[in-house]
Short mmCIF file of C-alpha atoms in Angstrom, two decimals:
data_model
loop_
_atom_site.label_atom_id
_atom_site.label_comp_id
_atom_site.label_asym_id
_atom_site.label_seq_id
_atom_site.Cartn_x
_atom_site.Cartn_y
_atom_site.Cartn_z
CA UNK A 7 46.92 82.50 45.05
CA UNK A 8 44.84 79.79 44.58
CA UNK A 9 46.41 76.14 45.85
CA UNK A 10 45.83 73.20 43.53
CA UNK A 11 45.62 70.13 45.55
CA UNK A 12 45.02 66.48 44.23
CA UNK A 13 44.86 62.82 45.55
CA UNK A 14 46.34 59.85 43.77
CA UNK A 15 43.26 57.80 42.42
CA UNK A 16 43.92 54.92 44.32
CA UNK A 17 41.54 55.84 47.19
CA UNK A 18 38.10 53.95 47.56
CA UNK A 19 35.07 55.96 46.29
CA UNK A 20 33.76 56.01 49.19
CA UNK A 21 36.32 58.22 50.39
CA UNK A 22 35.92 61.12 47.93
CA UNK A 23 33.61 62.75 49.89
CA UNK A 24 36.39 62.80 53.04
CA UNK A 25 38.28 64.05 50.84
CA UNK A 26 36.41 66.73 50.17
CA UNK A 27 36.02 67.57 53.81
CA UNK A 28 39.63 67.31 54.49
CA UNK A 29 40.44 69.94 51.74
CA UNK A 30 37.74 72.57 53.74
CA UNK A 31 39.65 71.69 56.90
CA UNK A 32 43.46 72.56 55.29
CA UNK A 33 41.75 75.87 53.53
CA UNK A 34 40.23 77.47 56.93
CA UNK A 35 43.45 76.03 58.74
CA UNK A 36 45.63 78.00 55.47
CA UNK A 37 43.68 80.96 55.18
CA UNK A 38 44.10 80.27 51.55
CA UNK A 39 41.94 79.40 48.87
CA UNK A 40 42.36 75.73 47.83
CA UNK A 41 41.06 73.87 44.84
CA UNK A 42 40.72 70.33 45.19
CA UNK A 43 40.86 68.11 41.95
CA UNK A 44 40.21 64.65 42.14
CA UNK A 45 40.77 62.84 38.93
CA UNK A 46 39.15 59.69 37.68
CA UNK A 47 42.06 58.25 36.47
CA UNK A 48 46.04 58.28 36.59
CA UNK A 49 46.17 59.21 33.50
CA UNK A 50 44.32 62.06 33.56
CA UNK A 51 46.10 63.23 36.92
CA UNK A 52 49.68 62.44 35.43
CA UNK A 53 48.83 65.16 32.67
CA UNK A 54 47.48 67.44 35.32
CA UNK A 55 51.45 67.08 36.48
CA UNK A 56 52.69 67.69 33.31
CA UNK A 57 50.56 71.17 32.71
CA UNK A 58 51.95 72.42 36.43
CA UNK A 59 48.41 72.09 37.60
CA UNK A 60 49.07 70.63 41.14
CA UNK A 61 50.55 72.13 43.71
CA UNK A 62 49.76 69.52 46.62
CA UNK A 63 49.10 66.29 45.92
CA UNK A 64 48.87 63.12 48.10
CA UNK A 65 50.90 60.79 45.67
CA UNK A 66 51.08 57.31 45.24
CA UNK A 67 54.88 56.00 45.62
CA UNK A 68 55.34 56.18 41.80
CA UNK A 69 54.18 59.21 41.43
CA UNK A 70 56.16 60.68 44.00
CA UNK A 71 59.16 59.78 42.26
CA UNK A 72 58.36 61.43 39.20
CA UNK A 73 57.56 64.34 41.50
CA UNK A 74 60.52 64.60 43.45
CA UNK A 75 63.45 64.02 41.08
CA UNK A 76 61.72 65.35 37.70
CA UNK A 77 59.67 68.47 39.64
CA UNK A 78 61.15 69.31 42.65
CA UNK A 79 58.66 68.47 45.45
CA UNK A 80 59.07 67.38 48.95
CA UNK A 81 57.99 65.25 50.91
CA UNK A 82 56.07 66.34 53.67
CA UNK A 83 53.89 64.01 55.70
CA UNK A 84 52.97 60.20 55.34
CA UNK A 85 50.11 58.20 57.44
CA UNK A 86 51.06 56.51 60.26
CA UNK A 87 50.23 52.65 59.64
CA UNK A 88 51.12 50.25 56.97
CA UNK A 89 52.74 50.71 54.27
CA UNK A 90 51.01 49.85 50.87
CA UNK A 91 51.36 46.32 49.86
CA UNK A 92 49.46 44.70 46.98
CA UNK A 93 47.85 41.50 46.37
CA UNK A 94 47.40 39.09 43.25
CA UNK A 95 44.12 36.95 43.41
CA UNK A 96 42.09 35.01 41.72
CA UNK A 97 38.09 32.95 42.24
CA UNK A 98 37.99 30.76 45.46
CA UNK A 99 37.38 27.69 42.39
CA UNK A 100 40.55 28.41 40.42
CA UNK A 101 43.23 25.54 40.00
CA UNK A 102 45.89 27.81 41.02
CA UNK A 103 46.67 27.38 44.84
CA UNK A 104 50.04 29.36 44.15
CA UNK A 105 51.68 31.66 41.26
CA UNK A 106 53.46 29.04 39.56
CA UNK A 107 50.71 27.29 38.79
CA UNK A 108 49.52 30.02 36.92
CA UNK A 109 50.45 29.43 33.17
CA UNK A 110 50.83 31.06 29.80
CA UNK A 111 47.69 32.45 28.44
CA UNK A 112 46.55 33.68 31.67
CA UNK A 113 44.39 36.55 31.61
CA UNK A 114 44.80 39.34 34.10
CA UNK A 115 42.52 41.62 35.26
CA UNK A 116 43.76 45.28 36.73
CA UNK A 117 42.90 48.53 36.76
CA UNK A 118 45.62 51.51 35.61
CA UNK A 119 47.04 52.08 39.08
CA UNK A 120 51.42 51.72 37.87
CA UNK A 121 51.55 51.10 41.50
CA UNK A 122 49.80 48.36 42.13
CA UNK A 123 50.63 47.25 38.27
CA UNK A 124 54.32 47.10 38.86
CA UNK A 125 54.16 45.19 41.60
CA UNK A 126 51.91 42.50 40.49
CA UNK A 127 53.55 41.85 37.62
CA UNK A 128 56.51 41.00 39.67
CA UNK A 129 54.79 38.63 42.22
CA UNK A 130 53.90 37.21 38.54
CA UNK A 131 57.49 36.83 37.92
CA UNK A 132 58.11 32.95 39.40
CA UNK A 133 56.04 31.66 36.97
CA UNK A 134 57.87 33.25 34.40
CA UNK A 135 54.92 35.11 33.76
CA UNK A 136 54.95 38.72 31.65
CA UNK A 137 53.02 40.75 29.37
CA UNK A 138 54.18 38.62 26.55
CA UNK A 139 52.30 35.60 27.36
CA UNK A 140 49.39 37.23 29.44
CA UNK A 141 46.27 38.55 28.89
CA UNK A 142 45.87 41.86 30.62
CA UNK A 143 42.43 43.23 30.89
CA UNK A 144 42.05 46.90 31.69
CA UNK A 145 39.48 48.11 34.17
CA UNK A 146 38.48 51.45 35.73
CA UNK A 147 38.09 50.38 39.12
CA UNK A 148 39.21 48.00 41.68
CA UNK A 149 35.58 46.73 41.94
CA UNK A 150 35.54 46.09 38.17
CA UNK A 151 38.46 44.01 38.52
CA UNK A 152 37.00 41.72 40.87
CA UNK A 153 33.96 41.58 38.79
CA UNK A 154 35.94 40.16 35.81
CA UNK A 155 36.91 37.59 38.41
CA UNK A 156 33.58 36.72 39.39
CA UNK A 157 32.16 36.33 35.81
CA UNK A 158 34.85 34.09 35.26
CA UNK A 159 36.33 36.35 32.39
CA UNK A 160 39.66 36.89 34.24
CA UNK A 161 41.78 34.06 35.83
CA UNK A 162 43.61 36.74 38.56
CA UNK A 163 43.68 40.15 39.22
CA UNK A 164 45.85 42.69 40.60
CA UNK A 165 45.02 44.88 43.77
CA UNK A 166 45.85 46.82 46.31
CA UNK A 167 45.41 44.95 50.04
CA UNK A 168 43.39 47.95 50.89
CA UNK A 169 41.08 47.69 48.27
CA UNK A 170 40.56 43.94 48.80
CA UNK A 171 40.12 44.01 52.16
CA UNK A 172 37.66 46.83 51.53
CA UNK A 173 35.27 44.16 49.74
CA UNK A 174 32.14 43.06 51.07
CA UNK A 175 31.85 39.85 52.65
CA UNK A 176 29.37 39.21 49.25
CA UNK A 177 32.51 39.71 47.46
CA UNK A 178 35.45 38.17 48.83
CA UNK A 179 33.44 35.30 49.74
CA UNK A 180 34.41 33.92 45.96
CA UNK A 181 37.85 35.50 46.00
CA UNK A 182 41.27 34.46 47.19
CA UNK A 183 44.49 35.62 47.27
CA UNK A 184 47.49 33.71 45.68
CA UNK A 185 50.18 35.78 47.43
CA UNK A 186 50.49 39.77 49.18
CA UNK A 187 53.34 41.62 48.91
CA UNK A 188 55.69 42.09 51.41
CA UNK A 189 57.56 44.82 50.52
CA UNK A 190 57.71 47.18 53.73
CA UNK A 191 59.11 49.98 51.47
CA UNK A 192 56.55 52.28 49.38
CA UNK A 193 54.12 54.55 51.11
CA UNK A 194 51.77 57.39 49.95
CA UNK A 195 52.87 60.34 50.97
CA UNK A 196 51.91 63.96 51.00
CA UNK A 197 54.66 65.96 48.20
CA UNK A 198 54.19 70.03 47.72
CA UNK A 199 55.53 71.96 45.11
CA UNK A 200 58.35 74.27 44.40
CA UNK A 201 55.47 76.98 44.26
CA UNK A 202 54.50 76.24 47.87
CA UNK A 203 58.12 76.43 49.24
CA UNK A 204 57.32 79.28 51.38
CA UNK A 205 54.25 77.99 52.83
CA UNK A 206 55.84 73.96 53.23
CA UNK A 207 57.13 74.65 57.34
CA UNK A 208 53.38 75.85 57.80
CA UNK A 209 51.89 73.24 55.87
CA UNK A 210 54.10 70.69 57.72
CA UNK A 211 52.90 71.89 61.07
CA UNK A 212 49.66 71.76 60.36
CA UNK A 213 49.39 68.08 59.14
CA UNK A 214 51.97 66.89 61.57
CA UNK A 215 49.64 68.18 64.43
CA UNK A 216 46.01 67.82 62.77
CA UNK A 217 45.50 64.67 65.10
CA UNK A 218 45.84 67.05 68.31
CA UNK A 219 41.98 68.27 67.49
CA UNK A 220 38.95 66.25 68.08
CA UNK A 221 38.18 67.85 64.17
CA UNK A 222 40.84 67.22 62.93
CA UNK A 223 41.12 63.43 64.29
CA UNK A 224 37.93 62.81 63.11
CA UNK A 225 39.01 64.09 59.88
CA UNK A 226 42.27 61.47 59.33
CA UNK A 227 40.18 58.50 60.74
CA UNK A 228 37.73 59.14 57.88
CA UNK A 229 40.68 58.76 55.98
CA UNK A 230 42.05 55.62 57.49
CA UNK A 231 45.11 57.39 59.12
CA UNK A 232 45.09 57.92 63.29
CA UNK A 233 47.63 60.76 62.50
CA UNK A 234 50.48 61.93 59.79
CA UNK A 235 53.96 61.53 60.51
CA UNK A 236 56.95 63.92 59.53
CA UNK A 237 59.20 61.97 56.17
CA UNK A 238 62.85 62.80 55.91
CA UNK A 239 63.49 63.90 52.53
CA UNK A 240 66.17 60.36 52.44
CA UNK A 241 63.62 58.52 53.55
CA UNK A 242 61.96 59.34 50.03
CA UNK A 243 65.11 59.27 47.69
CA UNK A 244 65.46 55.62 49.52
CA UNK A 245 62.00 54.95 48.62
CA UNK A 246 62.46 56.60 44.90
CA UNK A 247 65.85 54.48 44.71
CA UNK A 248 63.98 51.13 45.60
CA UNK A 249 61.34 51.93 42.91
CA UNK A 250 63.73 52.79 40.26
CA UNK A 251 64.48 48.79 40.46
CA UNK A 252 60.77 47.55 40.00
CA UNK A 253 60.35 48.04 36.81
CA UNK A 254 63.65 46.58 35.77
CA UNK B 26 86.66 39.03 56.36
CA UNK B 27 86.84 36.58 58.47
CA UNK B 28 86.54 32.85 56.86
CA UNK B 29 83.26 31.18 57.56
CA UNK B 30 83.05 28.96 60.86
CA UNK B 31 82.75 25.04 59.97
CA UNK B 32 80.78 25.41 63.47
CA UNK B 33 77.71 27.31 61.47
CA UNK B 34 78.09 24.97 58.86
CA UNK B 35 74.64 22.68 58.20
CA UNK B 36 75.40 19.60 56.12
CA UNK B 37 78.20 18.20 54.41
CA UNK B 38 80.15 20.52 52.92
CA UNK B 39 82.67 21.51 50.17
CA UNK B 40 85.47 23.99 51.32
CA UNK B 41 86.61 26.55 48.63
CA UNK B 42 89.04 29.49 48.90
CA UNK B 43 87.31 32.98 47.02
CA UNK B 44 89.80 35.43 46.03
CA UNK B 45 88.37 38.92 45.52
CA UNK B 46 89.90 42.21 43.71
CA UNK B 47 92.33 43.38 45.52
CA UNK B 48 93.61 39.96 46.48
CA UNK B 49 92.15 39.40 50.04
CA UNK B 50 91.21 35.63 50.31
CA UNK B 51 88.29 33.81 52.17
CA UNK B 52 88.02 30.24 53.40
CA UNK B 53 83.73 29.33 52.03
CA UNK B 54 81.92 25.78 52.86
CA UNK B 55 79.42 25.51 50.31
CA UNK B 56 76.67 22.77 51.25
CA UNK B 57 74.31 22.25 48.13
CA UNK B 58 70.79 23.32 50.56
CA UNK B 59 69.10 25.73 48.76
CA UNK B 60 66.26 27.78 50.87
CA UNK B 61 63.49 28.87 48.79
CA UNK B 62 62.69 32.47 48.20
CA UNK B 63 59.99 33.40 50.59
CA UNK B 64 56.92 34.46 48.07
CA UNK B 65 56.07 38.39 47.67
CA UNK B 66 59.14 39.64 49.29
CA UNK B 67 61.76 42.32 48.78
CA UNK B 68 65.47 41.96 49.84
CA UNK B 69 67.11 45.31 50.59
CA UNK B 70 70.19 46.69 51.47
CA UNK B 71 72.15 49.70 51.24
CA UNK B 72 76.46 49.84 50.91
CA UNK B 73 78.59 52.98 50.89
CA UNK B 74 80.61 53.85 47.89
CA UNK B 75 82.86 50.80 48.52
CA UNK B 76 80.34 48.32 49.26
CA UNK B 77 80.04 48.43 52.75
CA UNK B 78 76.56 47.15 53.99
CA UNK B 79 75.53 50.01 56.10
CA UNK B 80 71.19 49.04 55.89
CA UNK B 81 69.38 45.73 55.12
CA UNK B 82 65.77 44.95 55.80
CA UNK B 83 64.43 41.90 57.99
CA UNK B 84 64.18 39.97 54.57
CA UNK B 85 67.87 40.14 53.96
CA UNK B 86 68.90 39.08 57.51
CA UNK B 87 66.31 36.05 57.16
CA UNK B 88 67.37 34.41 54.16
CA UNK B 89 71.33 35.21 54.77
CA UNK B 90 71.45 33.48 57.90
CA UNK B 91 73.16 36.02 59.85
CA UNK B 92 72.18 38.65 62.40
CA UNK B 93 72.18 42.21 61.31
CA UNK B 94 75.01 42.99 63.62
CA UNK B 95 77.14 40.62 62.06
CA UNK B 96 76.08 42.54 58.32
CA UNK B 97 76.00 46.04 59.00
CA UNK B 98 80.00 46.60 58.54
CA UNK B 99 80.88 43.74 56.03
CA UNK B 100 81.94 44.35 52.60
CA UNK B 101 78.37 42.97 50.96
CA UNK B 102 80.63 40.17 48.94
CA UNK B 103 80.25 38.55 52.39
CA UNK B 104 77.48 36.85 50.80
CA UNK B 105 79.46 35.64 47.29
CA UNK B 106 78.98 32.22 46.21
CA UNK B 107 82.01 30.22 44.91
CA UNK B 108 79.61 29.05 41.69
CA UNK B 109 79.45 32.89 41.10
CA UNK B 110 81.85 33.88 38.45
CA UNK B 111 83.93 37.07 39.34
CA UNK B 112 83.20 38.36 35.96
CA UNK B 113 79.46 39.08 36.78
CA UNK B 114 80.34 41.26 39.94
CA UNK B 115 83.17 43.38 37.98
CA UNK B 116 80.38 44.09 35.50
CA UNK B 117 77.72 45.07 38.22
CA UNK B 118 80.98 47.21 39.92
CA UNK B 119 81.71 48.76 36.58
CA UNK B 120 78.02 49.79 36.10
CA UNK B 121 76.83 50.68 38.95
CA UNK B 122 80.02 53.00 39.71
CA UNK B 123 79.40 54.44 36.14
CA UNK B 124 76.06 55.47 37.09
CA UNK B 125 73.97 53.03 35.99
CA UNK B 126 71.60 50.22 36.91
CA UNK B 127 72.80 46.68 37.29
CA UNK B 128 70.59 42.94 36.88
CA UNK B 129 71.30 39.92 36.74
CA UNK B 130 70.35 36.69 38.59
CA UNK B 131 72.56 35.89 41.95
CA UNK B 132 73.32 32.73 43.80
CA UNK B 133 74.19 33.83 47.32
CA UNK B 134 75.96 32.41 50.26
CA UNK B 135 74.11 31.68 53.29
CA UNK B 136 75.70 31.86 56.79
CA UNK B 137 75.48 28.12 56.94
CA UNK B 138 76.64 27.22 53.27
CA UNK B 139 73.43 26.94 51.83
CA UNK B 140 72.22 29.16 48.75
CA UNK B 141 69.26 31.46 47.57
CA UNK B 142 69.25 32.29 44.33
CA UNK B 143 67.37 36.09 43.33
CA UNK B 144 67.03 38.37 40.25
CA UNK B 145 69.02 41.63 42.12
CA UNK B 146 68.78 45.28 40.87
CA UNK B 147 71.36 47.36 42.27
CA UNK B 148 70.48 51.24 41.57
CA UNK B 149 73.84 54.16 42.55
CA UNK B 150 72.01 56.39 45.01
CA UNK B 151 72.68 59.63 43.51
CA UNK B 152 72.28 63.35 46.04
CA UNK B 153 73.50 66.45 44.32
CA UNK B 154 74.95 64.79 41.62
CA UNK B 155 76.82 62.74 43.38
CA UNK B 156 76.92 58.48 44.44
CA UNK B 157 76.80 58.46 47.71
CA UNK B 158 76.14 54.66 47.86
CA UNK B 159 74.16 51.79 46.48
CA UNK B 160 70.68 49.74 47.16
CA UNK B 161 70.32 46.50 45.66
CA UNK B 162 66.95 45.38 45.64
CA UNK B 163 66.44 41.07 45.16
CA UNK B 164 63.27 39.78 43.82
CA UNK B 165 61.95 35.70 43.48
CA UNK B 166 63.26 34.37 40.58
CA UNK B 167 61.65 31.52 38.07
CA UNK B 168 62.79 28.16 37.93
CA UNK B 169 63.54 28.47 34.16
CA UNK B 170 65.59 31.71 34.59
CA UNK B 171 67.88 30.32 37.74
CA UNK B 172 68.40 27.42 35.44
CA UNK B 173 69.53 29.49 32.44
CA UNK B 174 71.75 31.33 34.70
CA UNK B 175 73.01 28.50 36.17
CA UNK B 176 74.09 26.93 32.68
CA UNK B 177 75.60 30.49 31.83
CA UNK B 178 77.86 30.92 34.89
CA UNK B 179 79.11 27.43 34.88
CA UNK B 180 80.14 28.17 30.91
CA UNK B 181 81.42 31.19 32.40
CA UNK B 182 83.59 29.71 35.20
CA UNK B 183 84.58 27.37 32.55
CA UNK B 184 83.58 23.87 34.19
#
């Protein structure tokens, strides 16, 4: 049997090829042929869901919801650190020192993460802001969406703190943010599939301990992760439960 | 529940008596302080079945004025405001005990009789079919909307 493993989009490019490297590490570690499929957009990875294609999948927190109550996965593993938090921001010479002084007609620039959407259109929320009487443009990548910023086509745009922080100093030097999330709640985490139910204790053990080898520590700090920690399965319906009210 | 302590009390205040189903009575000092939803936070807690806080985040201690030990326990209506009317909360009960979500924009109670006012979602945590509790999840709120809601419960309370 062949495993089909995937990765929520909202990594950096820069990390693909980690990636990549981590998926050789889990196959020698499984004995088991594994196929890793990174897709360029959610999109394209939510169908991939939808056709049973994925097997393992590191999953952003919306995702995993659809995963665990609509397809029966489980949480496995999560990265110890920080959990994801987004940002809203706009160019360092914008008028806007906080949301509300953003105003109708603004035009928004974000990419088609519903992780990072959802959550900056709430921090939009104060200023009675919504996608009635916004301007939302669409972008591939983080990087585009500060790009809209800096050609002045975009008055704010939504992204993860990851992503921003990520920027070069060439970039953020004409960026700001107008608020970060604080929301302590959603997380990444790594979700297998009812097809992999009699492999999950094994898989568990292995990512639980892959910081315990100089390979495989090398491995997670490519990834930004020092080591994985084990997720109660309640931990995850909390986190699903929390979700479930975002988009209200 | 005990009634609030004029001692934690911060400002002049107005003392009301809440009555809540089932007919137990508390003695409130409302002052009219409100303290600002901190930007880009969540408020989160977690009651049993009969709306006993039994998890709330740093968030919800912060702007409710008390310490967690003092919340984990309580009956969440610890944190009901007098200018709340009690129709809103039997129509969050009746939904959320039905199965469904609830919203609606809140004016709560502070420890010291002061107010915050959030848009709340309050989801039934459902395992095996079953609600085993509920997690109400408070967001910041516009001006415009606290005002509308304002208008609306004070039509509601009939004043």
């Amino acid at each position: 049997m062949t495993i089909n493993f995937t990765v929520s989009p909202s990594f950096p490019n820069e990390r693909i090829s980690d990636w990549y490297i981590f998926n050789t590490w889990l196959q020698r570690a499984l004995s088991v042929p594994i196929h890793l499929e990174l897709y360029n957009s959610f999109g394209a990875q939510r169908a991939a869901i939808a056709e049973g294609k994925v097997d393992l999948i590191y999953a952003n927190p919306f995702d995993a919801s659809l995963l665990v109550r609509e397809k029966g996965f489980r949480a496995i593993a999560r990265p110890e650190g920080p959990p994801d938090e987004m940002v809203v921001i706009t160019g360092t010479d914008s008028p806007a020192r906080e949301i509300r002084d953003l105003q109708p007609g603004t035009r928004l620039a974000c990419s088609d993460d519903p992780c990072v959407n959802t959550v900056g259109r709430i921090l939009l929320e104060p200023a009675n802001l919504d996608d009635s009487n916004t301007v939302e443009h669409r972008r591939e990548t983080y990087i585009q969406v500060a790009r809209e910023l800096l050609r002045g086509e975009a008055d704010i745009g939504f992204l993860p703190v990851e992503a921003f922080e990520g920027f070069s100093p060439l970039v953020r030097r004409d960026l700001r943010a107008l608020v970060t999330s604080e929301l302590h709640v959603i997380r990444h985490v790594f979700l297998v599939g009812p097809a992999l139910a009699e492999r999950t204790d094994e898989l568990t053990a292995l990512l639980l301990s892959m910081h315990e080898s100089d390979k495989g520590r090398g491995i997670l700090e490519a990834l930004g992760a020092r080591r994985l920690l084990p997720v109660q399965h309640e931990d995850v319906e909390f986190m699903i439960d929390i979700i479930s009210t975002l988009d209200q | 529940m005990k009634d609030m302590d004029p001692a934690d009390i911060v400002g002049e205040a107005v003392e009301h008596v809440l009555t809540y189903t089932g007919g137990n009575t508390r003695r409130v000092y409302v002052t009219p302080i409100e303290t600002p939803y901190p930007h880009g936070k969540l408020i989160v807690s977690r009651t049993d079945t009969r709306g006993i806080m039994t998890q709330c985040n740093p968030s919800f201690v912060d702007m409710s004025g008390y310490g967690e030990a003092e919340l984990i326990g309580q009956p969440h209506c610890l944190l009901r405001h007098p200018d709340m009317p009690a129709a809103a909360f039997r129509d969050l009960w009746e939904t959320v005990q039905a199965g469904r979500q609830w919203h609606g924009y809140v004016k709560n109670l502070r420890k010291d009789g002061g107010h915050y006012w959030v848009y709340a979602t309050v989801v039934p945590n459902v395992r095996d079919g079953k609600i085993v509790g509920f997690t109400s999840v408070r967001r910041e709120p516009s001006r415009e909307k606290v005002a509308a809601a304002e208008a609306q419960y004070q039509e509601m309370r009939g004043s």
